[in-house]
PDB file of C-alpha atoms in Angstrom:
ATOM      1  CA  UNK A   1       0.065   0.048  -0.248  1.00 47.00           C
ATOM      2  CA  UNK A   2       1.122   3.631  -0.600  1.00 45.00           C
ATOM      3  CA  UNK A   3       3.037   4.838   2.347  1.00 45.00           C
ATOM      4  CA  UNK A   4       0.469   7.446   3.064  1.00 55.00           C
ATOM      5  CA  UNK A   5      -2.477   5.134   3.292  1.00 72.00           C
ATOM      6  CA  UNK A   6      -3.372   3.382   6.563  1.00 81.00           C
ATOM      7  CA  UNK A   7      -6.655   1.569   7.405  1.00 86.00           C
ATOM      8  CA  UNK A   8      -8.143  -1.691   8.213  1.00 90.00           C
ATOM      9  CA  UNK A   9      -8.622  -4.861   6.155  1.00 93.00           C
ATOM     10  CA  UNK A  10     -12.290  -5.351   6.591  1.00 92.00           C
ATOM     11  CA  UNK A  11     -12.355  -8.606   5.115  1.00 94.00           C
ATOM     12  CA  UNK A  12      -9.978 -10.059   7.457  1.00 93.00           C
ATOM     13  CA  UNK A  13     -11.802  -8.667  10.427  1.00 91.00           C
ATOM     14  CA  UNK A  14     -15.267 -10.164   9.174  1.00 92.00           C
ATOM     15  CA  UNK A  15     -16.916 -12.514  11.510  1.00 92.00           C
ATOM     16  CA  UNK A  16     -16.751 -16.149  10.621  1.00 92.00           C
ATOM     17  CA  UNK A  17     -20.301 -16.648   9.354  1.00 92.00           C
ATOM     18  CA  UNK A  18     -20.021 -13.631   7.129  1.00 92.00           C
ATOM     19  CA  UNK A  19     -16.935 -14.769   5.519  1.00 94.00           C
ATOM     20  CA  UNK A  20     -18.433 -18.022   4.817  1.00 95.00           C
ATOM     21  CA  UNK A  21     -21.364 -16.172   3.251  1.00 94.00           C
ATOM     22  CA  UNK A  22     -18.737 -14.168   1.219  1.00 96.00           C
ATOM     23  CA  UNK A  23     -16.716 -17.050  -0.024  1.00 95.00           C
ATOM     24  CA  UNK A  24     -19.949 -18.838  -1.185  1.00 96.00           C
ATOM     25  CA  UNK A  25     -20.832 -15.587  -3.259  1.00 95.00           C
ATOM     26  CA  UNK A  26     -17.372 -15.415  -4.736  1.00 97.00           C
ATOM     27  CA  UNK A  27     -17.139 -19.302  -5.371  1.00 96.00           C
ATOM     28  CA  UNK A  28     -19.911 -18.964  -7.889  1.00 96.00           C
ATOM     29  CA  UNK A  29     -18.118 -16.941 -10.305  1.00 97.00           C
ATOM     30  CA  UNK A  30     -15.874 -18.188 -12.920  1.00 98.00           C
ATOM     31  CA  UNK A  31     -12.051 -17.261 -12.663  1.00 98.00           C
ATOM     32  CA  UNK A  32     -12.696 -15.344  -9.405  1.00 97.00           C
ATOM     33  CA  UNK A  33      -9.080 -16.254  -8.234  1.00 97.00           C
ATOM     34  CA  UNK A  34      -5.742 -15.245  -9.798  1.00 98.00           C
ATOM     35  CA  UNK A  35      -4.185 -12.052 -11.442  1.00 98.00           C
ATOM     36  CA  UNK A  36      -1.741 -13.842 -13.974  1.00 98.00           C
ATOM     37  CA  UNK A  37      -2.968 -16.095 -17.013  1.00 99.00           C
ATOM     38  CA  UNK A  38      -2.120 -17.374 -20.359  1.00 99.00           C
ATOM     39  CA  UNK A  39      -4.606 -17.548 -23.177  1.00 99.00           C
ATOM     40  CA  UNK A  40      -3.743 -19.726 -26.293  1.00 99.00           C
ATOM     41  CA  UNK A  41      -5.369 -20.543 -29.613  1.00 99.00           C
ATOM     42  CA  UNK A  42      -3.621 -22.161 -32.168  1.00 98.00           C
ATOM     43  CA  UNK A  43      -0.209 -20.236 -32.370  1.00 98.00           C
ATOM     44  CA  UNK A  44      -1.681 -17.142 -30.744  1.00 99.00           C
ATOM     45  CA  UNK A  45      -0.872 -16.249 -27.216  1.00 99.00           C
ATOM     46  CA  UNK A  46      -1.887 -13.654 -24.629  1.00 99.00           C
ATOM     47  CA  UNK A  47      -0.332 -13.232 -21.338  1.00 99.00           C
ATOM     48  CA  UNK A  48      -3.124 -11.582 -19.234  1.00 99.00           C
ATOM     49  CA  UNK A  49      -2.133  -9.464 -16.150  1.00 99.00           C
ATOM     50  CA  UNK A  50      -4.795  -8.139 -13.788  1.00 98.00           C
ATOM     51  CA  UNK A  51      -3.391  -5.041 -12.516  1.00 97.00           C
ATOM     52  CA  UNK A  52      -4.125  -2.995  -9.263  1.00 94.00           C
ATOM     53  CA  UNK A  53      -4.383   0.707 -10.315  1.00 88.00           C
ATOM     54  CA  UNK A  54      -3.002   1.972  -6.841  1.00 87.00           C
ATOM     55  CA  UNK A  55       0.573   2.192  -6.071  1.00 87.00           C
ATOM     56  CA  UNK A  56       2.221  -0.656  -3.913  1.00 91.00           C
ATOM     57  CA  UNK A  57       5.860  -1.820  -3.671  1.00 93.00           C
ATOM     58  CA  UNK A  58       4.939  -5.155  -4.289  1.00 95.00           C
ATOM     59  CA  UNK A  59       4.175  -4.587  -7.742  1.00 96.00           C
ATOM     60  CA  UNK A  60       7.859  -4.900  -8.574  1.00 95.00           C
ATOM     61  CA  UNK A  61       7.736  -8.307  -7.790  1.00 96.00           C
ATOM     62  CA  UNK A  62       5.019  -8.877 -10.323  1.00 97.00           C
ATOM     63  CA  UNK A  63       7.054  -6.934 -12.912  1.00 96.00           C
ATOM     64  CA  UNK A  64      10.066  -9.070 -12.248  1.00 96.00           C
ATOM     65  CA  UNK A  65       8.162 -12.160 -12.868  1.00 97.00           C
ATOM     66  CA  UNK A  66       7.052 -10.822 -16.276  1.00 98.00           C
ATOM     67  CA  UNK A  67      10.428  -9.648 -17.251  1.00 96.00           C
ATOM     68  CA  UNK A  68      10.889 -12.475 -19.758  1.00 97.00           C
ATOM     69  CA  UNK A  69       7.544 -12.417 -21.074  1.00 98.00           C
ATOM     70  CA  UNK A  70       7.823  -8.739 -21.939  1.00 98.00           C
ATOM     71  CA  UNK A  71      11.195  -9.034 -23.390  1.00 97.00           C
ATOM     72  CA  UNK A  72       9.902 -11.731 -25.978  1.00 98.00           C
ATOM     73  CA  UNK A  73       6.461 -10.003 -26.508  1.00 99.00           C
ATOM     74  CA  UNK A  74       5.397  -8.195 -29.559  1.00 99.00           C
ATOM     75  CA  UNK A  75       3.506  -5.646 -27.892  1.00 99.00           C
ATOM     76  CA  UNK A  76       1.885  -4.601 -24.517  1.00 99.00           C
ATOM     77  CA  UNK A  77      -1.677  -3.735 -24.613  1.00 99.00           C
ATOM     78  CA  UNK A  78      -3.423  -1.679 -21.770  1.00 98.00           C
ATOM     79  CA  UNK A  79      -6.458   0.177 -21.079  1.00 96.00           C
ATOM     80  CA  UNK A  80      -4.946   3.798 -21.850  1.00 93.00           C
ATOM     81  CA  UNK A  81      -1.373   4.241 -22.974  1.00 93.00           C
ATOM     82  CA  UNK A  82       0.614   7.293 -23.132  1.00 93.00           C
ATOM     83  CA  UNK A  83      -0.805   8.894 -26.004  1.00 93.00           C
ATOM     84  CA  UNK A  84      -4.390   8.291 -24.796  1.00 91.00           C
ATOM     85  CA  UNK A  85      -3.487   9.782 -21.362  1.00 87.00           C
ATOM     86  CA  UNK A  86      -2.063  12.826 -22.721  1.00 90.00           C
ATOM     87  CA  UNK A  87      -5.154  13.420 -24.935  1.00 88.00           C
ATOM     88  CA  UNK A  88      -7.358  12.963 -21.928  1.00 82.00           C
ATOM     89  CA  UNK A  89      -5.055  15.372 -19.796  1.00 81.00           C
ATOM     90  CA  UNK A  90      -5.220  17.907 -22.781  1.00 84.00           C
ATOM     91  CA  UNK A  91      -8.922  17.713 -22.880  1.00 80.00           C
ATOM     92  CA  UNK A  92      -9.481  18.031 -19.001  1.00 74.00           C
ATOM     93  CA  UNK A  93      -7.350  20.940 -19.058  1.00 76.00           C
ATOM     94  CA  UNK A  94      -8.870  22.625 -22.049  1.00 74.00           C
ATOM     95  CA  UNK A  95     -12.552  21.853 -21.255  1.00 64.00           C
ATOM     96  CA  UNK A  96     -13.800  21.791 -17.797  1.00 55.00           C
ATOM     97  CA  UNK A  97     -17.169  21.511 -19.482  1.00 54.00           C
ATOM     98  CA  UNK A  98     -16.432  17.838 -19.799  1.00 67.00           C
ATOM     99  CA  UNK A  99     -16.755  17.528 -16.065  1.00 77.00           C
ATOM    100  CA  UNK A 100     -19.340  20.070 -15.385  1.00 80.00           C
ATOM    101  CA  UNK A 101     -22.975  19.080 -15.773  1.00 75.00           C
ATOM    102  CA  UNK A 102     -24.603  21.927 -17.298  1.00 73.00           C
ATOM    103  CA  UNK A 103     -28.378  22.188 -18.007  1.00 70.00           C
ATOM    104  CA  UNK A 104     -29.673  20.001 -14.938  1.00 81.00           C
ATOM    105  CA  UNK A 105     -30.198  20.703 -11.306  1.00 89.00           C
ATOM    106  CA  UNK A 106     -27.232  20.739  -9.069  1.00 91.00           C
ATOM    107  CA  UNK A 107     -26.636  17.517  -7.095  1.00 93.00           C
ATOM    108  CA  UNK A 108     -27.397  19.151  -4.088  1.00 93.00           C
ATOM    109  CA  UNK A 109     -30.994  19.468  -5.320  1.00 93.00           C
ATOM    110  CA  UNK A 110     -31.136  16.071  -6.979  1.00 93.00           C
ATOM    111  CA  UNK A 111     -30.041  14.126  -3.638  1.00 94.00           C
ATOM    112  CA  UNK A 112     -31.848  13.951  -0.533  1.00 93.00           C
ATOM    113  CA  UNK A 113     -30.334  15.991   2.298  1.00 94.00           C
ATOM    114  CA  UNK A 114     -28.564  12.960   4.176  1.00 92.00           C
ATOM    115  CA  UNK A 115     -27.197  11.659   0.762  1.00 92.00           C
ATOM    116  CA  UNK A 116     -25.920  15.071  -0.290  1.00 95.00           C
ATOM    117  CA  UNK A 117     -24.217  15.525   3.318  1.00 94.00           C
ATOM    118  CA  UNK A 118     -22.192  12.259   2.852  1.00 92.00           C
ATOM    119  CA  UNK A 119     -21.188  13.002  -0.738  1.00 94.00           C
ATOM    120  CA  UNK A 120     -20.272  16.435  -0.261  1.00 95.00           C
ATOM    121  CA  UNK A 121     -18.294  15.595   2.956  1.00 93.00           C
ATOM    122  CA  UNK A 122     -16.605  12.805   1.317  1.00 91.00           C
ATOM    123  CA  UNK A 123     -15.516  14.955  -1.794  1.00 93.00           C
ATOM    124  CA  UNK A 124     -14.168  17.588   0.510  1.00 92.00           C
ATOM    125  CA  UNK A 125     -11.858  15.015   1.842  1.00 88.00           C
ATOM    126  CA  UNK A 126     -10.689  14.669  -1.523  1.00 87.00           C
ATOM    127  CA  UNK A 127     -10.112  18.137  -2.013  1.00 88.00           C
ATOM    128  CA  UNK A 128     -13.293  19.185  -3.861  1.00 91.00           C
ATOM    129  CA  UNK A 129     -15.509  21.723  -2.023  1.00 94.00           C
ATOM    130  CA  UNK A 130     -19.153  21.211  -2.040  1.00 94.00           C
ATOM    131  CA  UNK A 131     -20.088  24.150  -4.545  1.00 92.00           C
ATOM    132  CA  UNK A 132     -17.901  22.382  -7.049  1.00 92.00           C
ATOM    133  CA  UNK A 133     -19.096  18.919  -6.389  1.00 94.00           C
ATOM    134  CA  UNK A 134     -22.612  20.376  -7.047  1.00 93.00           C
ATOM    135  CA  UNK A 135     -22.282  20.911 -10.560  1.00 90.00           C
ATOM    136  CA  UNK A 136     -20.015  17.865 -11.484  1.00 90.00           C
ATOM    137  CA  UNK A 137     -21.167  14.992 -13.800  1.00 88.00           C
ATOM    138  CA  UNK A 138     -22.540  12.236 -11.513  1.00 89.00           C
ATOM    139  CA  UNK A 139     -20.027   9.565 -13.228  1.00 87.00           C
ATOM    140  CA  UNK A 140     -17.113  11.784 -12.206  1.00 88.00           C
ATOM    141  CA  UNK A 141     -18.433  12.069  -8.500  1.00 92.00           C
ATOM    142  CA  UNK A 142     -18.803   8.297  -8.426  1.00 89.00           C
ATOM    143  CA  UNK A 143     -15.177   7.735  -9.606  1.00 86.00           C
ATOM    144  CA  UNK A 144     -13.907  10.239  -7.234  1.00 88.00           C
ATOM    145  CA  UNK A 145     -15.748   8.641  -4.306  1.00 89.00           C
ATOM    146  CA  UNK A 146     -13.960   5.455  -5.217  1.00 82.00           C
ATOM    147  CA  UNK A 147     -10.680   7.176  -4.837  1.00 81.00           C
ATOM    148  CA  UNK A 148      -9.282   6.932  -1.371  1.00 81.00           C
ATOM    149  CA  UNK A 149      -8.462  10.459   0.251  1.00 81.00           C
ATOM    150  CA  UNK A 150      -5.064   8.944   1.014  1.00 74.00           C
ATOM    151  CA  UNK A 151      -4.233   8.229  -2.387  1.00 72.00           C
ATOM    152  CA  UNK A 152      -5.335  11.686  -3.323  1.00 70.00           C
ATOM    153  CA  UNK A 153      -2.989  13.135  -0.924  1.00 61.00           C
ATOM    154  CA  UNK A 154      -0.256  10.874  -2.415  1.00 57.00           C
ATOM    155  CA  UNK A 155      -0.995  11.904  -5.873  1.00 56.00           C
ATOM    156  CA  UNK A 156      -0.835  15.650  -4.906  1.00 45.00           C
ATOM    157  CA  UNK A 157       2.676  14.928  -3.414  1.00 45.00           C
ATOM    158  CA  UNK A 158       4.289  12.924  -5.813  1.00 44.00           C
ATOM    159  CA  UNK A 159       2.710  13.784  -9.214  1.00 44.00           C
ATOM    160  CA  UNK A 160       1.038  10.854 -10.278  1.00 53.00           C
ATOM    161  CA  UNK A 161      -0.396   7.362  -9.304  1.00 53.00           C
ATOM    162  CA  UNK A 162       1.061   4.495 -11.340  1.00 70.00           C
ATOM    163  CA  UNK A 163      -0.134   1.319 -10.093  1.00 90.00           C
ATOM    164  CA  UNK A 164       0.823  -1.694 -11.971  1.00 96.00           C
ATOM    165  CA  UNK A 165      -0.398  -0.315 -15.192  1.00 95.00           C
ATOM    166  CA  UNK A 166       2.124   2.300 -14.943  1.00 94.00           C
ATOM    167  CA  UNK A 167       4.989   0.236 -14.387  1.00 96.00           C
ATOM    168  CA  UNK A 168       3.924  -2.126 -17.212  1.00 98.00           C
ATOM    169  CA  UNK A 169       4.003   0.949 -19.498  1.00 97.00           C
ATOM    170  CA  UNK A 170       7.344   2.549 -18.225  1.00 96.00           C
ATOM    171  CA  UNK A 171       9.037  -0.984 -18.455  1.00 97.00           C
ATOM    172  CA  UNK A 172       7.726  -1.260 -22.186  1.00 97.00           C
ATOM    173  CA  UNK A 173       8.771   2.208 -23.134  1.00 97.00           C
ATOM    174  CA  UNK A 174      12.353   1.337 -21.643  1.00 96.00           C
ATOM    175  CA  UNK A 175      12.663  -1.637 -23.857  1.00 96.00           C
ATOM    176  CA  UNK A 176      10.994  -0.136 -26.931  1.00 97.00           C
ATOM    177  CA  UNK A 177       8.101  -2.242 -26.755  1.00 98.00           C
ATOM    178  CA  UNK A 178       5.055  -1.019 -28.744  1.00 98.00           C
ATOM    179  CA  UNK A 179       2.183   0.198 -26.496  1.00 98.00           C
ATOM    180  CA  UNK A 180      -1.316  -0.195 -27.531  1.00 98.00           C
ATOM    181  CA  UNK A 181      -4.513   0.780 -26.116  1.00 97.00           C
ATOM    182  CA  UNK A 182      -7.627  -1.382 -25.681  1.00 98.00           C
ATOM    183  CA  UNK A 183     -10.134   1.594 -25.876  1.00 96.00           C
ATOM    184  CA  UNK A 184     -10.116   5.354 -27.248  1.00 93.00           C
ATOM    185  CA  UNK A 185      -9.090   7.999 -24.899  1.00 90.00           C
ATOM    186  CA  UNK A 186     -12.407   9.422 -24.834  1.00 87.00           C
ATOM    187  CA  UNK A 187     -14.006   6.069 -23.266  1.00 88.00           C
ATOM    188  CA  UNK A 188     -14.070   7.740 -19.654  1.00 78.00           C
ATOM    189  CA  UNK A 189     -16.666  10.220 -21.036  1.00 79.00           C
ATOM    190  CA  UNK A 190     -18.848   7.914 -23.065  1.00 83.00           C
ATOM    191  CA  UNK A 191     -19.267   4.714 -20.872  1.00 83.00           C
ATOM    192  CA  UNK A 192     -21.986   6.437 -18.688  1.00 82.00           C
ATOM    193  CA  UNK A 193     -23.711   8.155 -21.640  1.00 79.00           C
ATOM    194  CA  UNK A 194     -26.566   5.485 -21.799  1.00 81.00           C
ATOM    195  CA  UNK A 195     -27.641   6.046 -18.226  1.00 83.00           C
ATOM    196  CA  UNK A 196     -30.777   7.812 -17.288  1.00 87.00           C
ATOM    197  CA  UNK A 197     -30.640  10.740 -14.710  1.00 86.00           C
ATOM    198  CA  UNK A 198     -31.858   8.533 -11.779  1.00 88.00           C
ATOM    199  CA  UNK A 199     -29.428   5.758 -12.826  1.00 87.00           C
ATOM    200  CA  UNK A 200     -26.540   8.197 -12.759  1.00 86.00           C
ATOM    201  CA  UNK A 201     -27.719   9.271  -9.045  1.00 89.00           C
ATOM    202  CA  UNK A 202     -27.883   5.425  -8.061  1.00 86.00           C
ATOM    203  CA  UNK A 203     -24.279   5.179  -8.918  1.00 84.00           C
ATOM    204  CA  UNK A 204     -23.602   7.874  -6.559  1.00 90.00           C
ATOM    205  CA  UNK A 205     -25.700   6.384  -3.731  1.00 86.00           C
ATOM    206  CA  UNK A 206     -24.042   3.008  -4.418  1.00 81.00           C
ATOM    207  CA  UNK A 207     -20.673   4.683  -3.782  1.00 85.00           C
ATOM    208  CA  UNK A 208     -21.490   6.625  -0.673  1.00 85.00           C
ATOM    209  CA  UNK A 209     -20.505   3.681   1.567  1.00 77.00           C
ATOM    210  CA  UNK A 210     -17.205   3.072  -0.354  1.00 76.00           C
ATOM    211  CA  UNK A 211     -16.459   6.848  -0.108  1.00 76.00           C
ATOM    212  CA  UNK A 212     -16.883   7.075   3.709  1.00 75.00           C
ATOM    213  CA  UNK A 213     -14.531   4.199   4.383  1.00 78.00           C
ATOM    214  CA  UNK A 214     -12.293   4.420   1.412  1.00 80.00           C
ATOM    215  CA  UNK A 215      -8.983   4.372   3.149  1.00 84.00           C
ATOM    216  CA  UNK A 216     -10.290   1.023   4.752  1.00 89.00           C
ATOM    217  CA  UNK A 217     -11.505  -0.054   1.470  1.00 87.00           C
ATOM    218  CA  UNK A 218      -8.112   0.562  -0.160  1.00 87.00           C
ATOM    219  CA  UNK A 219      -6.366  -1.569   2.215  1.00 91.00           C
ATOM    220  CA  UNK A 220      -8.886  -4.308   1.924  1.00 93.00           C
ATOM    221  CA  UNK A 221      -8.652  -4.152  -1.908  1.00 92.00           C
ATOM    222  CA  UNK A 222      -5.037  -4.305  -1.938  1.00 93.00           C
ATOM    223  CA  UNK A 223      -4.562  -7.000   0.516  1.00 95.00           C
ATOM    224  CA  UNK A 224      -7.128  -9.220  -1.340  1.00 96.00           C
ATOM    225  CA  UNK A 225      -5.539  -8.406  -4.788  1.00 96.00           C
ATOM    226  CA  UNK A 226      -2.097  -9.487  -3.679  1.00 97.00           C
ATOM    227  CA  UNK A 227      -3.763 -12.633  -2.265  1.00 96.00           C
ATOM    228  CA  UNK A 228      -5.014 -13.293  -5.525  1.00 96.00           C
ATOM    229  CA  UNK A 229      -8.648 -12.719  -4.445  1.00 96.00           C
ATOM    230  CA  UNK A 230      -9.828 -10.698  -7.310  1.00 92.00           C
ATOM    231  CA  UNK A 231     -13.522 -10.896  -6.993  1.00 97.00           C
ATOM    232  CA  UNK A 232     -13.951 -11.161  -3.288  1.00 96.00           C
ATOM    233  CA  UNK A 233     -13.790  -7.123  -2.818  1.00 92.00           C
ATOM    234  CA  UNK A 234     -16.642  -6.635  -5.230  1.00 95.00           C
ATOM    235  CA  UNK A 235     -18.977  -9.386  -3.555  1.00 96.00           C
ATOM    236  CA  UNK A 236     -17.622  -7.833  -0.136  1.00 94.00           C
ATOM    237  CA  UNK A 237     -18.848  -4.282  -0.980  1.00 91.00           C
ATOM    238  CA  UNK A 238     -22.357  -5.957  -2.056  1.00 93.00           C
ATOM    239  CA  UNK A 239     -22.477  -7.476   1.450  1.00 93.00           C
ATOM    240  CA  UNK A 240     -21.709  -4.287   3.130  1.00 90.00           C
ATOM    241  CA  UNK A 241     -24.526  -2.555   1.231  1.00 89.00           C
ATOM    242  CA  UNK A 242     -26.837  -5.430   2.015  1.00 91.00           C
ATOM    243  CA  UNK A 243     -25.789  -4.823   5.861  1.00 88.00           C
ATOM    244  CA  UNK A 244     -26.107  -1.012   5.938  1.00 85.00           C
ATOM    245  CA  UNK A 245     -29.896  -1.644   5.156  1.00 81.00           C
ATOM    246  CA  UNK A 246     -29.746   1.842   3.197  1.00 81.00           C
ATOM    247  CA  UNK A 247     -31.589  -0.005   0.270  1.00 86.00           C
ATOM    248  CA  UNK A 248     -33.348  -3.237  -0.209  1.00 92.00           C
ATOM    249  CA  UNK A 249     -31.378  -6.395  -1.517  1.00 94.00           C
ATOM    250  CA  UNK A 250     -33.057  -5.977  -5.120  1.00 95.00           C
ATOM    251  CA  UNK A 251     -31.733  -2.275  -5.138  1.00 91.00           C
ATOM    252  CA  UNK A 252     -28.504  -2.932  -4.128  1.00 92.00           C
ATOM    253  CA  UNK A 253     -28.385  -5.869  -6.545  1.00 93.00           C
ATOM    254  CA  UNK A 254     -29.755  -3.443  -9.550  1.00 91.00           C
ATOM    255  CA  UNK A 255     -26.966  -0.696  -8.508  1.00 88.00           C
ATOM    256  CA  UNK A 256     -24.160  -3.204  -8.829  1.00 92.00           C
ATOM    257  CA  UNK A 257     -25.280  -4.796 -12.068  1.00 92.00           C
ATOM    258  CA  UNK A 258     -25.362  -1.395 -13.373  1.00 88.00           C
ATOM    259  CA  UNK A 259     -21.940  -0.370 -12.193  1.00 88.00           C
ATOM    260  CA  UNK A 260     -20.689  -3.952 -13.507  1.00 93.00           C
ATOM    261  CA  UNK A 261     -22.044  -3.283 -16.988  1.00 92.00           C
ATOM    262  CA  UNK A 262     -20.915   0.176 -17.321  1.00 89.00           C
ATOM    263  CA  UNK A 263     -17.422  -0.159 -15.833  1.00 90.00           C
ATOM    264  CA  UNK A 264     -16.529  -3.908 -16.783  1.00 95.00           C
ATOM    265  CA  UNK A 265     -18.785  -5.943 -18.951  1.00 97.00           C
ATOM    266  CA  UNK A 266     -19.440  -3.583 -21.845  1.00 95.00           C
ATOM    267  CA  UNK A 267     -15.651  -2.675 -22.157  1.00 96.00           C
ATOM    268  CA  UNK A 268     -14.579  -6.446 -21.689  1.00 98.00           C
ATOM    269  CA  UNK A 269     -16.616  -7.415 -24.886  1.00 98.00           C
ATOM    270  CA  UNK A 270     -14.991  -4.287 -26.753  1.00 97.00           C
ATOM    271  CA  UNK A 271     -11.721  -5.509 -25.958  1.00 98.00           C
ATOM    272  CA  UNK A 272     -11.704  -8.915 -27.414  1.00 98.00           C
ATOM    273  CA  UNK A 273     -11.406  -7.447 -30.995  1.00 97.00           C
ATOM    274  CA  UNK A 274      -7.831  -5.721 -30.255  1.00 98.00           C
ATOM    275  CA  UNK A 275      -6.704  -8.541 -28.072  1.00 99.00           C
ATOM    276  CA  UNK A 276      -7.498 -11.264 -30.616  1.00 98.00           C
ATOM    277  CA  UNK A 277      -6.104  -9.104 -33.713  1.00 98.00           C
ATOM    278  CA  UNK A 278      -2.908  -8.270 -31.807  1.00 99.00           C
ATOM    279  CA  UNK A 279      -2.294 -11.887 -30.624  1.00 99.00           C
ATOM    280  CA  UNK A 280      -2.755 -13.235 -34.100  1.00 98.00           C
ATOM    281  CA  UNK A 281      -0.539 -10.587 -35.610  1.00 98.00           C
ATOM    282  CA  UNK A 282       2.218 -11.464 -33.057  1.00 99.00           C
ATOM    283  CA  UNK A 283       1.788 -15.098 -33.877  1.00 98.00           C
ATOM    284  CA  UNK A 284       2.906 -14.263 -37.361  1.00 98.00           C
ATOM    285  CA  UNK A 285       6.191 -13.249 -35.812  1.00 97.00           C
ATOM    286  CA  UNK A 286       6.334 -16.250 -33.526  1.00 98.00           C
ATOM    287  CA  UNK A 287       5.596 -13.989 -30.798  1.00 98.00           C
ATOM    288  CA  UNK A 288       2.887 -13.386 -28.091  1.00 99.00           C
ATOM    289  CA  UNK A 289       1.443 -10.239 -26.506  1.00 99.00           C
ATOM    290  CA  UNK A 290       1.100  -9.146 -22.971  1.00 99.00           C
ATOM    291  CA  UNK A 291      -2.150  -7.447 -21.857  1.00 99.00           C
ATOM    292  CA  UNK A 292      -2.604  -5.339 -18.497  1.00 98.00           C
ATOM    293  CA  UNK A 293      -5.774  -4.290 -17.377  1.00 98.00           C
ATOM    294  CA  UNK A 294      -7.774  -3.763 -14.163  1.00 96.00           C
ATOM    295  CA  UNK A 295      -8.127  -7.154 -12.247  1.00 98.00           C
ATOM    296  CA  UNK A 296     -11.755  -6.994 -11.979  1.00 97.00           C
ATOM    297  CA  UNK A 297     -12.075  -7.320 -15.625  1.00 98.00           C
ATOM    298  CA  UNK A 298     -10.842 -10.841 -15.589  1.00 99.00           C
ATOM    299  CA  UNK A 299     -13.512 -12.833 -13.581  1.00 98.00           C
ATOM    300  CA  UNK A 300     -17.324 -13.517 -14.215  1.00 97.00           C
ATOM    301  CA  UNK A 301     -19.447 -14.687 -16.872  1.00 98.00           C
ATOM    302  CA  UNK A 302     -18.724 -11.629 -19.012  1.00 98.00           C
ATOM    303  CA  UNK A 303     -15.127 -11.209 -17.936  1.00 98.00           C
ATOM    304  CA  UNK A 304     -12.251 -11.251 -20.222  1.00 99.00           C
ATOM    305  CA  UNK A 305     -11.190 -14.591 -19.546  1.00 99.00           C
ATOM    306  CA  UNK A 306     -14.589 -16.346 -19.822  1.00 99.00           C
ATOM    307  CA  UNK A 307     -15.141 -14.224 -23.092  1.00 99.00           C
ATOM    308  CA  UNK A 308     -11.816 -15.669 -24.337  1.00 99.00           C
ATOM    309  CA  UNK A 309     -12.753 -19.197 -23.471  1.00 99.00           C
ATOM    310  CA  UNK A 310     -16.039 -18.923 -25.375  1.00 98.00           C
ATOM    311  CA  UNK A 311     -14.052 -17.666 -28.249  1.00 98.00           C
ATOM    312  CA  UNK A 312     -11.886 -20.907 -28.321  1.00 98.00           C
ATOM    313  CA  UNK A 313      -9.028 -19.799 -26.204  1.00 99.00           C
ATOM    314  CA  UNK A 314      -7.401 -22.324 -23.705  1.00 99.00           C
ATOM    315  CA  UNK A 315      -6.935 -20.614 -20.429  1.00 99.00           C
ATOM    316  CA  UNK A 316      -4.110 -21.418 -17.986  1.00 98.00           C
ATOM    317  CA  UNK A 317      -3.542 -19.826 -14.625  1.00 98.00           C
ATOM    318  CA  UNK A 318       0.222 -18.554 -14.183  1.00 98.00           C
ATOM    319  CA  UNK A 319       0.276 -17.625 -10.523  1.00 94.00           C
TER     320      UNK A 319
END
């Protein structure tokens, strides 16, 4: 975990009966454990790396393990490469309207008083005052609530948060390995475009609990990641929402399904084309490719691994 982050591993502190319930929920999900995988189809080969977008010194062990694979690869595929990040940063610097939700009532009016108090307080901890939060696009508020305050402080002090994604890109740049993005730079602004106004608010509501305990959640996520328990944090957060009794179980499930569809499932499907084409092109050179993206994209019926399996790829766990 980043040096500035402290908190409690909430999953480790769960009572035994709740841990049993969590394990049962996670166990139903395909490929729920493991962050390093190999997919092969004919001569084509993809080494898949589930990443954590948060800094941690243990990432260097993973990078060392991948050293030979990276040296022999034809290309590295990531969610967003250096060119895409440069375009995104330029767009944010030149067009604040990308983040400002003009033409709709302020969030302070759209959320009930208790919800607004929780959201505005959590955003203030991340350096964004209530008057600014009130006019931000809901998807951006939701993403910020998922960013632990400790890591926001760390980013302010050191420039950028790299996570394993950044280390992979840095390693590729040093060795001259071509880097390809799995999606356009503007994906961040389009992935929530199909949501209704109420669905946007539901995504914020579903993020309030995580936003309130974000430092603990960051520690919990990090420890689960390095234990290879990729999907456990997702189901843990669902169980936490059940326990909070802020919503019915059906409402919680609907919110989680919406978030999973927007953040993961739709993108996973879109990544299959670039991954397959890249691997087949590399096979012509008798090489493979390496693909690094958020670990939550790996598991599930609509996860990248299951989608590849359905498309005829053989899947092998490497960790």
